Amino acid sequence: MMKFRFRRQGADPQREKLKQELFAFNKTVEHGFPNQPSALAFDPELRIMAIGTRSGAVKIYGAPGVEFTGLHRDTATVTQMHFLPGQGRLLSLLDDSSLHLWEIVHHNGCAHLEEALSFQPPSRPGFDGASGLLSLARVTVVLLVAAGDMAALGTEGGSVFFLDVPTLTLLEGQTLAPDEVLRSVPDDYRCGKALGPVESLQGHLRDPTKILIGYSRGLLVIWNRVAQCADRVFLGNQQLESLCWERSGSTLVSSHSDGSYAVWSADAGDSPMTQPTVATTPYGPFPCKAINKILWRNCESGDHFIIFSGGMPRASYGDRHCVSVLRAETLVTLDFTSRIIDFFTVHSTRPEDEFDEPQALAVLLEEELVVLDLQTPGWPAVPAPYLAPLHSSAITCSAHVANVPAKLWARIVSAGEQQSPQPASSASSWPITGGRNLAQEPSQRGLLLTGHEDGTVRFWDASGVALRPLYKLSTAGLFQTDCEHADSLGQAAEDDWPPFRKVGCFDPYSDDPRLGVQKVALCKYTAQMVVAGTAGQVLVLELSDEPSEQAVSVASVDLLQDREGFTWKGHERLSPRTGPLPWPAGFQPRVLVQCLPPAAVTAVTLHAEWSLVAFGTSHGFGLFDYQRRSPVLARCTLHPNDSLAMEGPLSRVKSLKKSLRQSFRRIRKSRVSGKKRAANATSKLQEANAQLAEQACPHDVEMTPVQRRIEPRSADDSLSGVVRCLYFADTFLRDAAHHGPTMWAGTNSGSVFAYALEVPTAVAGGEKRPERAVEAVLGKEVQLMHRAPVVAIAVLDGRGRPLPEPYEASRDLAQAPDMQGGHAVLIASEEQFKVFTLPKVSAKTKFKLTAHEGCRVRKVALATFASVACEDYAETCLACLTNLGDVHVFSVPGLRPQVHYSCIRKEDISGIASCVFTRHGQGFYLISPSEFERFSLSARNITEPLCSLDISWPRDSTRASYRLQESPKLSQANGTPGIVLASRSRDGSPDPGRSKGADTPEPPEAMLSPTSIDSATSADTTLDTTGDVTVEDVKDFLGSSEESERNLRNLAEDEARACAILIK
């Protein structure tokens, strides 16, 4: 009999309005370090810094919370950037020789970064024959002169062109060709050789009419722009790499490709100078690598700083990434672990000052930013309040803790300060302090925990725009590894020449891959946490304010339960150290639980009120009482055919090959069966049913949506015993009259196990429970018919709300759950959501996501969405991320779809695997190994940059008569919909006819179904490490051809709808 349901007379307008007040999708900010940086700039007047990347992104940073992001239209590498001092304008050069002018402009009190103009240099000989301009083949260097109103462009052909910066147009009649320079050079120096490309251009701080030009061949020329002649000529013979002009103009420093640098005097008469006053190879006499960049900074004390990158002995240390700092007799060779991109000093740039007096040195590396305090003896590193390298060791898992109590927050911050104490004599703080953060202080503190490959867990302040490092927990000290031998070798080599000093925290190499952290859980009320790793180690830790020395209890739990026929072929367990061990202040281990076999932990949960921790692997799950230090339960979930579960990660290649082979076989089978079904589809019975349906169905009846056929899962699928989720709840399991502690476990094969726990209750007023043993009895066992992996389990109280966390109800920190009405359990699998009544476990509501949407569930979380219109109104909903990168929100417990957004590219498997939701409707996912993208599903709870900048260029100055003709964009590189790039009139004010302000509300369609806006990094980068990438993820990525085509069609339709919304 045909199913049908009555359609409502249109959507409920009241509910639609409420949705707009509750839900809104925004990609708000990118946390971490920019991926693949390629250029650096600093504005000494505004104290802001810019970083350009290979993907064409421009990111400007000031004080913590002051961030601006822009993205070039073309995905090209940013090779150079230059600030127009004090103006909030930035000139960027791309590797295609195009120049782009960016401006920080204010809309409604908040500053935004906009691209104002662009310039593509002519590449055809004979361009503009009237002026006789030659070809700008490739721009090699840019110099801003005349307070930023003019730019000198050095080219690969040796010419120097001049550009009017406000209009980005070439100035006629001022081009300096190599032939003009050669007239000032002696005949014997010419000898038929070309000067080569322009390697460096330097300006005179006090005389803007003079420019120092350095050619690749080694020739240095001080050119007078007004007189159109060469004031001084220096006949160098070594290939030039870099130049620096001392602020008084009397001294030049050049660095060369043979690892040497030379000091030239500019006051030694008018005749061409052939020999420098000083020439030295600091790391000679053996062949050295090139010195790529050199700086000279003088001090009032009479000494001067010489800072240069490179120059290391080619044979011995040619693979090192070093910056050398030389002052008088003191030489320090800063040794970094990644490639040096650029560096600058923070010093006085006022022309009236006689000395530079450098305060700090900032070095941009490929994987981190390091700032050194040059005013403090020893030149210590300055802790960065942002731009910390999240991937100092590869991220393997992450978790978010909301509403952290102030006491716990202060204790974690204190522990972090004890880890890296600052010298008492340090007078310098973070030097990049420009702009003002206009965002309000966060109402609650949020912690982001990241687990890493080297066994560390890092704590980050995720309350605001700047992701600030708070504390680092290391678990490697508990185990015996090979790192001690490496440390001793490093100490032995410290006395050798050059005087290396390790700087920075990026260390991609792990001493032992078994140390990798797989899961973390933190109880914010008792300061206890669980860290579970790759070799089956489960650590229970407790926060201590004082260092201590104590032994760690070790216990083993056999998850196979002596089952015959299974042999573990993977890695060995980690060997713990014995005896009392020293532990610094912070989280200190109390108990180590070792799972046997030592497979990677796939799920973990902690209940501090009951002193219980549950953990699961690919073999089963266990329950441990860490107060009595004794196991309570061990259950094996292996299927007889689960051979892959016994192979471990060492056999991952074989597993991947097998899974790919199975995927292709299924695709082949589905195509063949699909053809057979199509051939028999035109039966008389189906024709009759179709005619009956057309005649019988009235207009107000809607047919049930056609459900997508799901490939059935066999019971003996590989890895079916993997435990995917664990959950503690105080609910009704045995009968409807008595509630008590329970533990729930879900597996890869769709099995759910529910255990009733007998936990001794604590004495009134006491924190700890009695020492009696905890008992566990199997209460229910549910097998989902579709056998999809169980992703999450949650119990809902009588009002349909999730149960509070441990201690929240007992300490009156949250509303007590309704224990009078009937409870329900929400089970989320990869294919559907189901709500079952308790204690009978009978199906109440369900939503088949895979059947309706053709996607699979990857991450789910229950989140509270507060209303923008009414402060007291909020709804608890289920947020879900699919394997296609879409985010869906469902009501609870009704499981009605509310909104859905396109969030992550479906090809970004690692980004999807790394996603984590917060309790208040936000989320994080990795867009590169070093960056988290933050997004918000809540219309009220949004964390985004709100800042301003005091700029000095006049608004009524002469501006270009044309701007970039572009359609309004919804986002910058970080995908923030609130920022609109608009064309502007000559006076710099927004053109009301072409753009909407930042506070203009979007149409309802745009709020409920925005287009997917990827960040600059995620546009063309797919991760290869980070996140738990499973075989199922790879299967999803392969998919069937029919599903891929359908998804592409849907995507095209969504983009067409989005374009229609924008054009309105």
Coordinates of C-alpha atoms in Angstrom, one line a residue, residues 730-740 819 839:
D730 CA 22.4 8.5 35.1
T731 CA 19.2 7.1 33.7
F732 CA 16.5 4.4 33.7
L733 CA 17.8 1.1 32.3
R734 CA 16.5 -1.7 34.5
D735 CA 13.0 -0.4 35.0
A736 CA 11.0 2.9 34.9
A737 CA 11.0 3.4 38.6
H738 CA 14.7 3.3 39.5
H739 CA 17.5 5.3 37.8
G740 CA 21.2 4.8 38.3
M819 CA 13.9 12.4 36.4
P839 CA 14.0 1.6 29.7

